[in-house]
mmCIF file of C-alpha atoms in Angstrom:
data_model
loop_
_atom_site.group_PDB
_atom_site.id
_atom_site.type_symbol
_atom_site.label_atom_id
_atom_site.label_comp_id
_atom_site.label_asym_id
_atom_site.label_seq_id
_atom_site.Cartn_x
_atom_site.Cartn_y
_atom_site.Cartn_z
ATOM 1 C CA UNK A 1 0.000 0.000 0.000
ATOM 2 C CA UNK A 2 1.298 3.437 -0.918
ATOM 3 C CA UNK A 3 2.019 5.832 1.923
ATOM 4 C CA UNK A 4 -0.729 8.441 2.254
ATOM 5 C CA UNK A 5 -0.082 12.083 2.957
ATOM 6 C CA UNK A 6 -1.768 12.591 6.278
ATOM 7 C CA UNK A 7 -2.684 15.416 8.625
ATOM 8 C CA UNK A 8 -2.600 14.433 12.280
ATOM 9 C CA UNK A 9 -3.782 10.958 13.270
ATOM 10 C CA UNK A 10 -6.654 12.332 15.318
ATOM 11 C CA UNK A 11 -7.843 14.754 12.607
ATOM 12 C CA UNK A 12 -7.772 12.100 9.916
ATOM 13 C CA UNK A 13 -9.457 9.591 12.204
ATOM 14 C CA UNK A 14 -12.392 11.901 12.895
ATOM 15 C CA UNK A 15 -12.753 12.716 9.181
ATOM 16 C CA UNK A 16 -12.855 9.049 8.222
ATOM 17 C CA UNK A 17 -15.239 8.336 11.122
ATOM 18 C CA UNK A 18 -17.564 10.962 9.622
ATOM 19 C CA UNK A 19 -17.693 8.876 6.425
ATOM 20 C CA UNK A 20 -18.646 5.745 8.363
ATOM 21 C CA UNK A 21 -21.307 7.685 10.263
ATOM 22 C CA UNK A 22 -22.488 9.167 6.955
ATOM 23 C CA UNK A 23 -23.056 5.730 5.423
ATOM 24 C CA UNK A 24 -24.923 4.403 8.452
ATOM 25 C CA UNK A 25 -27.066 7.548 8.662
ATOM 26 C CA UNK A 26 -27.941 7.562 4.953
ATOM 27 C CA UNK A 27 -28.872 3.890 4.876
ATOM 28 C CA UNK A 28 -30.802 4.066 8.138
ATOM 29 C CA UNK A 29 -32.733 7.112 6.901
ATOM 30 C CA UNK A 30 -34.280 5.649 3.768
ATOM 31 C CA UNK A 31 -34.766 2.131 5.147
ATOM 32 C CA UNK A 32 -36.619 3.518 8.170
ATOM 33 C CA UNK A 33 -39.127 5.176 5.825
ATOM 34 C CA UNK A 34 -39.895 2.024 3.842
ATOM 35 C CA UNK A 35 -43.443 1.882 5.298
ATOM 36 C CA UNK A 36 -44.145 5.392 3.980
ATOM 37 C CA UNK A 37 -42.644 4.560 0.580
ATOM 38 C CA UNK A 38 -44.707 1.362 0.521
ATOM 39 C CA UNK A 39 -47.897 3.316 1.132
ATOM 40 C CA UNK A 40 -47.104 6.121 -1.315
ATOM 41 C CA UNK A 41 -46.201 3.762 -4.172
ATOM 42 C CA UNK A 42 -48.875 1.180 -3.215
ATOM 43 C CA UNK A 43 -46.397 -1.689 -2.952
ATOM 44 C CA UNK A 44 -46.874 -5.219 -1.746
ATOM 45 C CA UNK A 45 -44.542 -7.075 0.600
ATOM 46 C CA UNK A 46 -42.820 -8.801 -2.321
ATOM 47 C CA UNK A 47 -42.141 -5.497 -4.063
ATOM 48 C CA UNK A 48 -40.638 -4.057 -0.873
ATOM 49 C CA UNK A 49 -38.419 -7.118 -0.586
ATOM 50 C CA UNK A 50 -37.300 -6.586 -4.178
ATOM 51 C CA UNK A 51 -36.388 -2.999 -3.335
ATOM 52 C CA UNK A 52 -34.062 -4.211 -0.593
ATOM 53 C CA UNK A 53 -32.627 -6.862 -2.882
ATOM 54 C CA UNK A 54 -31.997 -4.226 -5.572
ATOM 55 C CA UNK A 55 -29.900 -2.214 -3.116
ATOM 56 C CA UNK A 56 -27.831 -5.236 -2.133
ATOM 57 C CA UNK A 57 -27.490 -6.392 -5.727
ATOM 58 C CA UNK A 58 -26.241 -2.958 -6.761
ATOM 59 C CA UNK A 59 -23.638 -3.024 -3.988
ATOM 60 C CA UNK A 60 -22.482 -6.551 -4.878
ATOM 61 C CA UNK A 61 -22.374 -5.769 -8.607
ATOM 62 C CA UNK A 62 -20.271 -2.635 -8.054
ATOM 63 C CA UNK A 63 -17.102 -4.745 -7.510
ATOM 64 C CA UNK A 64 -15.543 -4.293 -11.005
ATOM 65 C CA UNK A 65 -16.365 -0.575 -11.072
ATOM 66 C CA UNK A 66 -14.957 0.062 -7.589
ATOM 67 C CA UNK A 67 -11.618 -1.571 -8.379
ATOM 68 C CA UNK A 68 -11.173 0.655 -11.438
ATOM 69 C CA UNK A 69 -12.300 3.846 -9.698
ATOM 70 C CA UNK A 70 -10.018 3.194 -6.724
ATOM 71 C CA UNK A 71 -6.992 3.109 -9.024
ATOM 72 C CA UNK A 72 -8.071 6.107 -11.105
ATOM 73 C CA UNK A 73 -9.462 8.415 -8.422
ATOM 74 C CA UNK A 74 -7.986 7.178 -5.156
ATOM 75 C CA UNK A 75 -9.974 6.533 -2.003
ATOM 76 C CA UNK A 76 -10.341 10.220 -1.073
ATOM 77 C CA UNK A 77 -12.011 11.377 -4.287
ATOM 78 C CA UNK A 78 -14.060 8.201 -4.555
ATOM 79 C CA UNK A 79 -15.314 8.690 -0.990
ATOM 80 C CA UNK A 80 -16.430 12.240 -1.699
ATOM 81 C CA UNK A 81 -18.023 11.408 -5.067
ATOM 82 C CA UNK A 82 -19.937 8.372 -3.822
ATOM 83 C CA UNK A 83 -21.114 10.243 -0.712
ATOM 84 C CA UNK A 84 -22.438 13.065 -2.911
ATOM 85 C CA UNK A 85 -24.235 10.467 -5.034
ATOM 86 C CA UNK A 86 -25.879 9.022 -1.910
ATOM 87 C CA UNK A 87 -27.261 12.440 -0.984
ATOM 88 C CA UNK A 88 -28.686 12.750 -4.514
ATOM 89 C CA UNK A 89 -30.249 9.286 -4.246
ATOM 90 C CA UNK A 90 -31.924 10.265 -0.965
ATOM 91 C CA UNK A 91 -33.432 13.306 -2.677
ATOM 92 C CA UNK A 92 -34.607 11.126 -5.569
ATOM 93 C CA UNK A 93 -36.253 8.606 -3.247
ATOM 94 C CA UNK A 94 -38.291 11.376 -1.650
ATOM 95 C CA UNK A 95 -39.885 12.203 -4.998
ATOM 96 C CA UNK A 96 -39.937 9.038 -7.167
ATOM 97 C CA UNK A 97 -43.416 8.798 -8.761
ATOM 98 C CA UNK A 98 -43.520 5.065 -9.498
ATOM 99 C CA UNK A 99 -42.045 1.684 -8.619
ATOM 100 C CA UNK A 100 -39.641 1.235 -11.592
ATOM 101 C CA UNK A 101 -37.951 4.533 -10.829
ATOM 102 C CA UNK A 102 -37.774 3.592 -7.144
ATOM 103 C CA UNK A 103 -36.034 0.342 -8.115
ATOM 104 C CA UNK A 104 -33.574 2.295 -10.264
ATOM 105 C CA UNK A 105 -32.875 4.778 -7.463
ATOM 106 C CA UNK A 106 -32.329 2.036 -4.885
ATOM 107 C CA UNK A 107 -30.047 0.099 -7.241
ATOM 108 C CA UNK A 108 -28.021 3.287 -7.764
ATOM 109 C CA UNK A 109 -27.911 3.642 -3.983
ATOM 110 C CA UNK A 110 -26.423 0.144 -3.761
ATOM 111 C CA UNK A 111 -23.708 0.963 -6.285
ATOM 112 C CA UNK A 112 -22.797 4.164 -4.421
ATOM 113 C CA UNK A 113 -22.816 2.266 -1.107
ATOM 114 C CA UNK A 114 -20.425 -0.286 -2.600
ATOM 115 C CA UNK A 115 -18.073 2.490 -3.739
ATOM 116 C CA UNK A 116 -18.156 4.356 -0.421
ATOM 117 C CA UNK A 117 -17.785 1.157 1.594
ATOM 118 C CA UNK A 118 -14.552 0.205 -0.170
ATOM 119 C CA UNK A 119 -13.181 3.758 -0.262
ATOM 120 C CA UNK A 120 -13.777 4.554 3.407
ATOM 121 C CA UNK A 121 -12.326 1.214 4.525
ATOM 122 C CA UNK A 122 -9.288 1.911 2.348
ATOM 123 C CA UNK A 123 -9.001 5.262 4.120
ATOM 124 C CA UNK A 124 -9.153 3.527 7.500
ATOM 125 C CA UNK A 125 -6.526 0.957 6.500
ATOM 126 C CA UNK A 126 -4.289 3.702 5.111
ATOM 127 C CA UNK A 127 -4.619 5.621 8.387
ATOM 128 C CA UNK A 128 -3.468 2.575 10.374
ATOM 129 C CA UNK A 129 -0.624 1.931 7.933
ATOM 130 C CA UNK A 130 0.600 5.525 7.985
ATOM 131 C CA UNK A 131 0.597 5.905 11.779
ATOM 132 C CA UNK A 132 1.114 2.336 12.965
ATOM 133 C CA UNK A 133 -1.913 2.634 15.219
ATOM 134 C CA UNK A 134 -5.254 0.825 15.308
ATOM 135 C CA UNK A 135 -8.518 2.603 14.509
ATOM 136 C CA UNK A 136 -10.662 0.457 12.220
ATOM 137 C CA UNK A 137 -12.924 -1.076 14.869
ATOM 138 C CA UNK A 138 -13.804 2.325 16.290
ATOM 139 C CA UNK A 139 -14.519 3.557 12.761
ATOM 140 C CA UNK A 140 -16.966 0.690 12.272
ATOM 141 C CA UNK A 141 -18.575 1.606 15.590
ATOM 142 C CA UNK A 142 -19.425 5.039 14.180
ATOM 143 C CA UNK A 143 -21.363 3.325 11.385
ATOM 144 C CA UNK A 144 -23.608 1.847 14.084
ATOM 145 C CA UNK A 145 -23.846 5.315 15.607
ATOM 146 C CA UNK A 146 -25.060 6.653 12.265
ATOM 147 C CA UNK A 147 -27.781 4.006 12.120
ATOM 148 C CA UNK A 148 -28.898 4.965 15.628
ATOM 149 C CA UNK A 149 -28.947 8.672 14.775
ATOM 150 C CA UNK A 150 -31.045 7.957 11.678
ATOM 151 C CA UNK A 151 -33.547 5.999 13.765
ATOM 152 C CA UNK A 152 -33.842 8.839 16.265
ATOM 153 C CA UNK A 153 -34.317 11.426 13.510
ATOM 154 C CA UNK A 154 -36.963 9.265 11.845
ATOM 155 C CA UNK A 155 -38.826 8.938 15.122
ATOM 156 C CA UNK A 156 -38.820 12.701 15.585
ATOM 157 C CA UNK A 157 -39.735 13.402 11.970
ATOM 158 C CA UNK A 158 -42.696 11.023 11.953
ATOM 159 C CA UNK A 159 -43.940 12.579 15.179
ATOM 160 C CA UNK A 160 -43.811 16.110 13.769
ATOM 161 C CA UNK A 161 -44.776 15.454 10.152
ATOM 162 C CA UNK A 162 -45.598 12.562 7.874
ATOM 163 C CA UNK A 163 -43.794 14.233 4.969
ATOM 164 C CA UNK A 164 -40.998 12.063 3.587
ATOM 165 C CA UNK A 165 -39.558 14.927 1.447
ATOM 166 C CA UNK A 166 -39.295 17.152 4.537
ATOM 167 C CA UNK A 167 -37.626 14.374 6.537
ATOM 168 C CA UNK A 168 -35.186 13.566 3.716
ATOM 169 C CA UNK A 169 -34.421 17.275 3.232
ATOM 170 C CA UNK A 170 -33.336 17.555 6.881
ATOM 171 C CA UNK A 171 -31.379 14.307 6.599
ATOM 172 C CA UNK A 172 -29.715 15.537 3.406
ATOM 173 C CA UNK A 173 -28.648 18.758 5.114
ATOM 174 C CA UNK A 174 -27.132 16.777 7.986
ATOM 175 C CA UNK A 175 -25.346 14.520 5.507
ATOM 176 C CA UNK A 176 -23.896 17.572 3.765
ATOM 177 C CA UNK A 177 -22.586 18.804 7.116
ATOM 178 C CA UNK A 178 -20.986 15.412 7.778
ATOM 179 C CA UNK A 179 -19.416 15.370 4.333
ATOM 180 C CA UNK A 180 -18.139 18.916 4.726
ATOM 181 C CA UNK A 181 -16.590 18.005 8.069
ATOM 182 C CA UNK A 182 -14.982 14.894 6.615
ATOM 183 C CA UNK A 183 -13.409 16.420 3.504
ATOM 184 C CA UNK A 184 -10.461 18.427 4.937
ATOM 185 C CA UNK A 185 -8.940 15.556 6.949
ATOM 186 C CA UNK A 186 -9.257 12.704 4.441
ATOM 187 C CA UNK A 187 -6.046 11.063 3.319
ATOM 188 C CA UNK A 188 -4.641 11.502 -0.159
ATOM 189 C CA UNK A 189 -4.229 7.850 -0.960
ATOM 190 C CA UNK A 190 -4.126 6.292 -4.416
ATOM 191 C CA UNK A 191 -3.741 2.601 -5.111
ATOM 192 C CA UNK A 192 -0.778 1.659 -7.332
ATOM 193 C CA UNK A 193 -1.684 0.136 -10.682
ATOM 194 C CA UNK A 194 -0.958 -3.600 -10.514
ATOM 195 C CA UNK A 195 -0.214 -3.548 -14.267
ATOM 196 C CA UNK A 196 2.687 -1.156 -13.752
ATOM 197 C CA UNK A 197 6.221 -2.613 -13.735
ATOM 198 C CA UNK A 198 6.685 -1.740 -10.072
ATOM 199 C CA UNK A 199 3.029 -2.336 -9.091
ATOM 200 C CA UNK A 200 2.124 -5.022 -6.590
ATOM 201 C CA UNK A 201 1.227 -8.418 -8.006
ATOM 202 C CA UNK A 202 -1.887 -9.101 -6.014
ATOM 203 C CA UNK A 203 -3.752 -11.423 -8.354
ATOM 204 C CA UNK A 204 -3.281 -14.938 -9.474
ATOM 205 C CA UNK A 205 -2.703 -16.136 -13.012
ATOM 206 C CA UNK A 206 -5.086 -14.968 -15.762
ATOM 207 C CA UNK A 207 -6.399 -12.188 -13.504
ATOM 208 C CA UNK A 208 -7.991 -14.544 -10.993
ATOM 209 C CA UNK A 209 -8.030 -13.586 -7.299
ATOM 210 C CA UNK A 210 -5.246 -15.058 -5.209
ATOM 211 C CA UNK A 211 -5.884 -17.821 -2.694
ATOM 212 C CA UNK A 212 -5.265 -15.361 0.121
ATOM 213 C CA UNK A 213 -7.884 -12.973 -1.268
ATOM 214 C CA UNK A 214 -10.419 -15.798 -1.481
ATOM 215 C CA UNK A 215 -9.671 -16.801 2.126
ATOM 216 C CA UNK A 216 -10.275 -13.228 3.266
ATOM 217 C CA UNK A 217 -13.453 -13.114 1.207
ATOM 218 C CA UNK A 218 -14.601 -16.354 2.816
ATOM 219 C CA UNK A 219 -13.979 -14.959 6.307
ATOM 220 C CA UNK A 220 -15.833 -11.767 5.391
ATOM 221 C CA UNK A 221 -18.799 -13.601 3.847
ATOM 222 C CA UNK A 222 -19.330 -15.960 6.784
ATOM 223 C CA UNK A 223 -18.695 -13.134 9.260
ATOM 224 C CA UNK A 224 -21.394 -10.977 7.666
ATOM 225 C CA UNK A 225 -23.760 -13.968 7.490
ATOM 226 C CA UNK A 226 -23.343 -14.229 11.259
ATOM 227 C CA UNK A 227 -24.097 -10.520 11.750
ATOM 228 C CA UNK A 228 -26.963 -10.277 9.269
ATOM 229 C CA UNK A 229 -28.721 -13.454 10.375
ATOM 230 C CA UNK A 230 -28.674 -12.392 14.019
ATOM 231 C CA UNK A 231 -30.190 -9.026 13.124
ATOM 232 C CA UNK A 232 -33.006 -10.624 11.121
ATOM 233 C CA UNK A 233 -33.809 -13.771 13.105
ATOM 234 C CA UNK A 234 -32.997 -13.148 16.772
ATOM 235 C CA UNK A 235 -36.383 -11.626 17.652
ATOM 236 C CA UNK A 236 -38.299 -14.404 15.912
ATOM 237 C CA UNK A 237 -36.170 -17.043 17.663
ATOM 238 C CA UNK A 238 -36.858 -15.421 21.035
ATOM 239 C CA UNK A 239 -40.596 -15.348 20.334
ATOM 240 C CA UNK A 240 -41.216 -18.695 18.627
ATOM 241 C CA UNK A 241 -38.590 -20.991 20.148
ATOM 242 C CA UNK A 242 -37.685 -19.530 23.543
ATOM 243 C CA UNK A 243 -41.307 -18.377 24.074
ATOM 244 C CA UNK A 244 -40.188 -15.052 25.492
ATOM 245 C CA UNK A 245 -42.906 -12.496 26.300
ATOM 246 C CA UNK A 246 -43.683 -9.951 23.596
ATOM 247 C CA UNK A 247 -41.901 -7.203 25.540
ATOM 248 C CA UNK A 248 -38.761 -9.319 25.959
ATOM 249 C CA UNK A 249 -38.417 -10.805 22.456
ATOM 250 C CA UNK A 250 -36.943 -7.634 20.854
ATOM 251 C CA UNK A 251 -34.164 -7.658 23.459
ATOM 252 C CA UNK A 252 -32.398 -10.281 21.359
ATOM 253 C CA UNK A 253 -31.388 -7.864 18.619
ATOM 254 C CA UNK A 254 -30.814 -5.126 21.212
ATOM 255 C CA UNK A 255 -28.309 -7.295 23.106
ATOM 256 C CA UNK A 256 -26.446 -8.183 19.896
ATOM 257 C CA UNK A 257 -26.341 -4.552 18.734
ATOM 258 C CA UNK A 258 -25.268 -3.055 22.065
ATOM 259 C CA UNK A 259 -22.553 -5.660 22.643
ATOM 260 C CA UNK A 260 -21.237 -5.187 19.127
ATOM 261 C CA UNK A 261 -21.142 -1.418 19.514
ATOM 262 C CA UNK A 262 -19.333 -1.623 22.863
ATOM 263 C CA UNK A 263 -16.902 -4.256 21.603
ATOM 264 C CA UNK A 264 -16.021 -2.211 18.535
ATOM 265 C CA UNK A 265 -15.336 0.785 20.745
ATOM 266 C CA UNK A 266 -12.713 -1.316 22.602
ATOM 267 C CA UNK A 267 -11.553 -3.763 19.927
ATOM 268 C CA UNK A 268 -8.728 -1.571 18.632
ATOM 269 C CA UNK A 269 -7.051 -1.904 22.023
ATOM 270 C CA UNK A 270 -7.374 -5.675 21.760
ATOM 271 C CA UNK A 271 -5.905 -5.566 18.254
ATOM 272 C CA UNK A 272 -2.979 -3.495 19.483
ATOM 273 C CA UNK A 273 -2.300 -5.872 22.363
ATOM 274 C CA UNK A 274 -2.873 -9.272 20.753
ATOM 275 C CA UNK A 275 -2.877 -8.684 16.987
ATOM 276 C CA UNK A 276 -5.656 -8.956 14.421
ATOM 277 C CA UNK A 277 -5.323 -12.708 13.887
ATOM 278 C CA UNK A 278 -5.793 -13.621 17.535
ATOM 279 C CA UNK A 279 -8.683 -11.210 17.936
ATOM 280 C CA UNK A 280 -10.542 -12.668 14.936
ATOM 281 C CA UNK A 281 -9.866 -16.278 15.885
ATOM 282 C CA UNK A 282 -10.810 -15.836 19.529
ATOM 283 C CA UNK A 283 -13.795 -13.585 18.786
ATOM 284 C CA UNK A 284 -15.388 -15.844 16.187
ATOM 285 C CA UNK A 285 -14.818 -18.849 18.453
ATOM 286 C CA UNK A 286 -16.557 -17.038 21.330
ATOM 287 C CA UNK A 287 -19.489 -16.264 19.011
ATOM 288 C CA UNK A 288 -19.756 -19.879 17.824
ATOM 289 C CA UNK A 289 -19.394 -21.561 21.209
ATOM 290 C CA UNK A 290 -21.537 -19.035 23.093
ATOM 291 C CA UNK A 291 -24.401 -19.320 20.623
ATOM 292 C CA UNK A 292 -24.178 -23.132 20.478
ATOM 293 C CA UNK A 293 -24.323 -23.426 24.272
ATOM 294 C CA UNK A 294 -27.301 -21.046 24.363
ATOM 295 C CA UNK A 295 -29.167 -23.169 21.830
ATOM 296 C CA UNK A 296 -28.508 -26.284 23.895
ATOM 297 C CA UNK A 297 -29.491 -24.667 27.203
ATOM 298 C CA UNK A 298 -32.659 -22.890 26.067
ATOM 299 C CA UNK A 299 -34.438 -20.299 28.189
ATOM 300 C CA UNK A 300 -34.519 -16.517 27.972
ATOM 301 C CA UNK A 301 -31.406 -15.711 30.024
ATOM 302 C CA UNK A 302 -29.079 -18.306 28.413
ATOM 303 C CA UNK A 303 -30.277 -17.216 24.976
ATOM 304 C CA UNK A 304 -29.611 -13.553 25.670
ATOM 305 C CA UNK A 305 -26.156 -14.459 27.003
ATOM 306 C CA UNK A 306 -25.480 -16.451 23.845
ATOM 307 C CA UNK A 307 -26.597 -13.540 21.686
ATOM 308 C CA UNK A 308 -24.290 -11.272 23.693
ATOM 309 C CA UNK A 309 -21.415 -13.627 22.863
ATOM 310 C CA UNK A 310 -22.196 -13.227 19.173
ATOM 311 C CA UNK A 311 -22.171 -9.429 19.405
ATOM 312 C CA UNK A 312 -18.956 -9.471 21.420
ATOM 313 C CA UNK A 313 -17.148 -12.042 19.316
ATOM 314 C CA UNK A 314 -18.177 -10.935 15.822
ATOM 315 C CA UNK A 315 -17.542 -7.221 16.398
ATOM 316 C CA UNK A 316 -13.909 -7.129 15.263
ATOM 317 C CA UNK A 317 -14.124 -9.660 12.432
ATOM 318 C CA UNK A 318 -15.101 -7.365 9.563
ATOM 319 C CA UNK A 319 -12.820 -4.443 10.588
ATOM 320 C CA UNK A 320 -9.802 -6.759 10.776
ATOM 321 C CA UNK A 321 -10.582 -8.471 7.473
ATOM 322 C CA UNK A 322 -10.978 -5.089 5.755
ATOM 323 C CA UNK A 323 -7.532 -4.066 7.006
ATOM 324 C CA UNK A 324 -6.010 -7.330 5.782
ATOM 325 C CA UNK A 325 -7.686 -7.012 2.370
ATOM 326 C CA UNK A 326 -6.619 -3.385 1.937
ATOM 327 C CA UNK A 327 -3.018 -4.502 2.294
ATOM 328 C CA UNK A 328 -3.463 -6.571 -0.874
ATOM 329 C CA UNK A 329 -4.664 -3.737 -3.085
ATOM 330 C CA UNK A 330 -7.884 -2.246 -4.438
ATOM 331 C CA UNK A 331 -8.970 -5.362 -6.317
ATOM 332 C CA UNK A 332 -8.697 -7.541 -3.202
ATOM 333 C CA UNK A 333 -10.503 -4.975 -1.052
ATOM 334 C CA UNK A 334 -13.312 -4.581 -3.587
ATOM 335 C CA UNK A 335 -13.781 -8.344 -3.954
ATOM 336 C CA UNK A 336 -13.766 -8.932 -0.195
ATOM 337 C CA UNK A 337 -16.290 -6.112 0.298
ATOM 338 C CA UNK A 338 -18.517 -7.607 -2.417
ATOM 339 C CA UNK A 339 -18.363 -11.022 -0.730
ATOM 340 C CA UNK A 340 -19.316 -9.343 2.537
ATOM 341 C CA UNK A 341 -22.344 -7.794 0.854
ATOM 342 C CA UNK A 342 -23.228 -11.195 -0.576
ATOM 343 C CA UNK A 343 -23.046 -12.643 2.944
ATOM 344 C CA UNK A 344 -25.415 -9.987 4.251
ATOM 345 C CA UNK A 345 -27.827 -10.754 1.407
ATOM 346 C CA UNK A 346 -27.556 -14.531 1.557
ATOM 347 C CA UNK A 347 -27.387 -14.937 5.326
ATOM 348 C CA UNK A 348 -31.014 -14.296 6.300
ATOM 349 C CA UNK A 349 -32.248 -16.326 3.316
ATOM 350 C CA UNK A 350 -29.920 -19.204 4.201
ATOM 351 C CA UNK A 351 -31.188 -19.315 7.779
ATOM 352 C CA UNK A 352 -34.767 -19.161 6.513
ATOM 353 C CA UNK A 353 -34.147 -22.090 4.177
ATOM 354 C CA UNK A 354 -32.641 -24.212 6.965
ATOM 355 C CA UNK A 355 -35.462 -23.238 9.318
ATOM 356 C CA UNK A 356 -38.029 -24.222 6.696
ATOM 357 C CA UNK A 357 -36.362 -27.558 6.049
ATOM 358 C CA UNK A 358 -35.839 -28.362 9.754
ATOM 359 C CA UNK A 359 -36.605 -25.713 12.408
ATOM 360 C CA UNK A 360 -35.412 -22.324 13.580
ATOM 361 C CA UNK A 361 -33.057 -23.871 16.161
ATOM 362 C CA UNK A 362 -31.240 -25.602 13.305
ATOM 363 C CA UNK A 363 -31.179 -22.279 11.481
ATOM 364 C CA UNK A 364 -29.527 -20.561 14.428
ATOM 365 C CA UNK A 365 -27.100 -23.493 14.727
ATOM 366 C CA UNK A 366 -26.100 -22.650 11.153
ATOM 367 C CA UNK A 367 -25.146 -19.170 12.388
ATOM 368 C CA UNK A 368 -22.865 -20.760 14.999
ATOM 369 C CA UNK A 369 -21.361 -22.953 12.261
ATOM 370 C CA UNK A 370 -20.666 -19.860 10.123
ATOM 371 C CA UNK A 371 -18.800 -18.240 13.020
ATOM 372 C CA UNK A 372 -16.787 -21.444 13.428
ATOM 373 C CA UNK A 373 -15.868 -21.351 9.731
ATOM 374 C CA UNK A 374 -14.511 -17.829 10.292
ATOM 375 C CA UNK A 375 -12.319 -19.226 13.090
ATOM 376 C CA UNK A 376 -10.946 -21.971 10.837
ATOM 377 C CA UNK A 377 -10.368 -19.577 7.935
ATOM 378 C CA UNK A 378 -8.603 -17.049 10.162
ATOM 379 C CA UNK A 379 -5.767 -19.508 10.806
ATOM 380 C CA UNK A 380 -4.846 -19.383 7.109
ATOM 381 C CA UNK A 381 -4.948 -15.612 6.578
ATOM 382 C CA UNK A 382 -1.641 -13.692 6.813
ATOM 383 C CA UNK A 383 -2.602 -10.968 9.251
ATOM 384 C CA UNK A 384 -0.776 -7.706 9.729
ATOM 385 C CA UNK A 385 1.890 -7.776 12.432
ATOM 386 C CA UNK A 386 0.827 -6.551 15.864
ATOM 387 C CA UNK A 387 1.494 -2.860 16.520
ATOM 388 C CA UNK A 388 2.503 -1.948 20.094
ATOM 389 C CA UNK A 389 1.619 1.745 19.818
ATOM 390 C CA UNK A 390 -1.270 2.993 21.968
ATOM 391 C CA UNK A 391 -4.658 3.644 20.426
ATOM 392 C CA UNK A 392 -5.369 7.298 19.799
#
């Protein structure tokens, strides 16, 4: 990875964190208004599901474009351009008159999300490389903070007015402020062209991804399956299998989310002390074993403890894999990010298929198995050497 020209570590870190918060806030804003969009466009449940699939498909399909844009523009310019596109998409979604145009807008959103996701993670990896200090887990925590802020704004907006354009106008203004705050401290970082004589040879023969890249992609895919499946199925498992009261069932996703947010706030210290490889291996093992024991024990309290283990253990997996992939160039980072998106898309469906064929307990056992696969894969990935410097 080329050495970026950086301001101070703290200034650059806050600028990059603003990008992560931006992405969480933008996504949380439009997804939280899906009921209003459904009513305005007179959509059925299947059409709403297709909207969500269009976003994910756009993000997954952006892989070839992202790799090219990263080399031509660099992560700084690509971050700013894709963030601006996301603000435009939000404005478009507030005014789309029919379903086909909504599908087009959401697909464009997915492509821009794919671009920003790769670019901002490249910025985070470049920050760590330039300063020899860990930051990626805390950056990912700010994404969760953006989702929370979007939920709070949506709650306030729906209380004051039912107008989606008014809500999205306020959200767009806040996104512009975030983008303006991020711009000055972003790193000037351009990926070297692998076709150049002195460029890094990151790919296998005939342009195929290297075995290491595929291993990282595997870890990312199964890690995001673990995260996505817990978000989508934990409440239903609490209600239908554990027989938790209606007021307690939503605590499943709350426990996972809170533990993940707290763990990501602290995970950079763990990475500094023990190294990325140990953190991923131990964390994914904790997620797998904790969830498996909870499924065997049954009951509300054991289940919530098992879900907490998943949030704690899975928190650092994706940040560490992004850092490892960024060290192998733009193509590797883009492919690994696309496989992560595929995991988020496929995970809930996979659990649903297993639950339909057997039962929901077997579906949740599949989540534990996915976390265990991450543990096994992590032994084969060449992780970055541990950095003893303190976290800033």
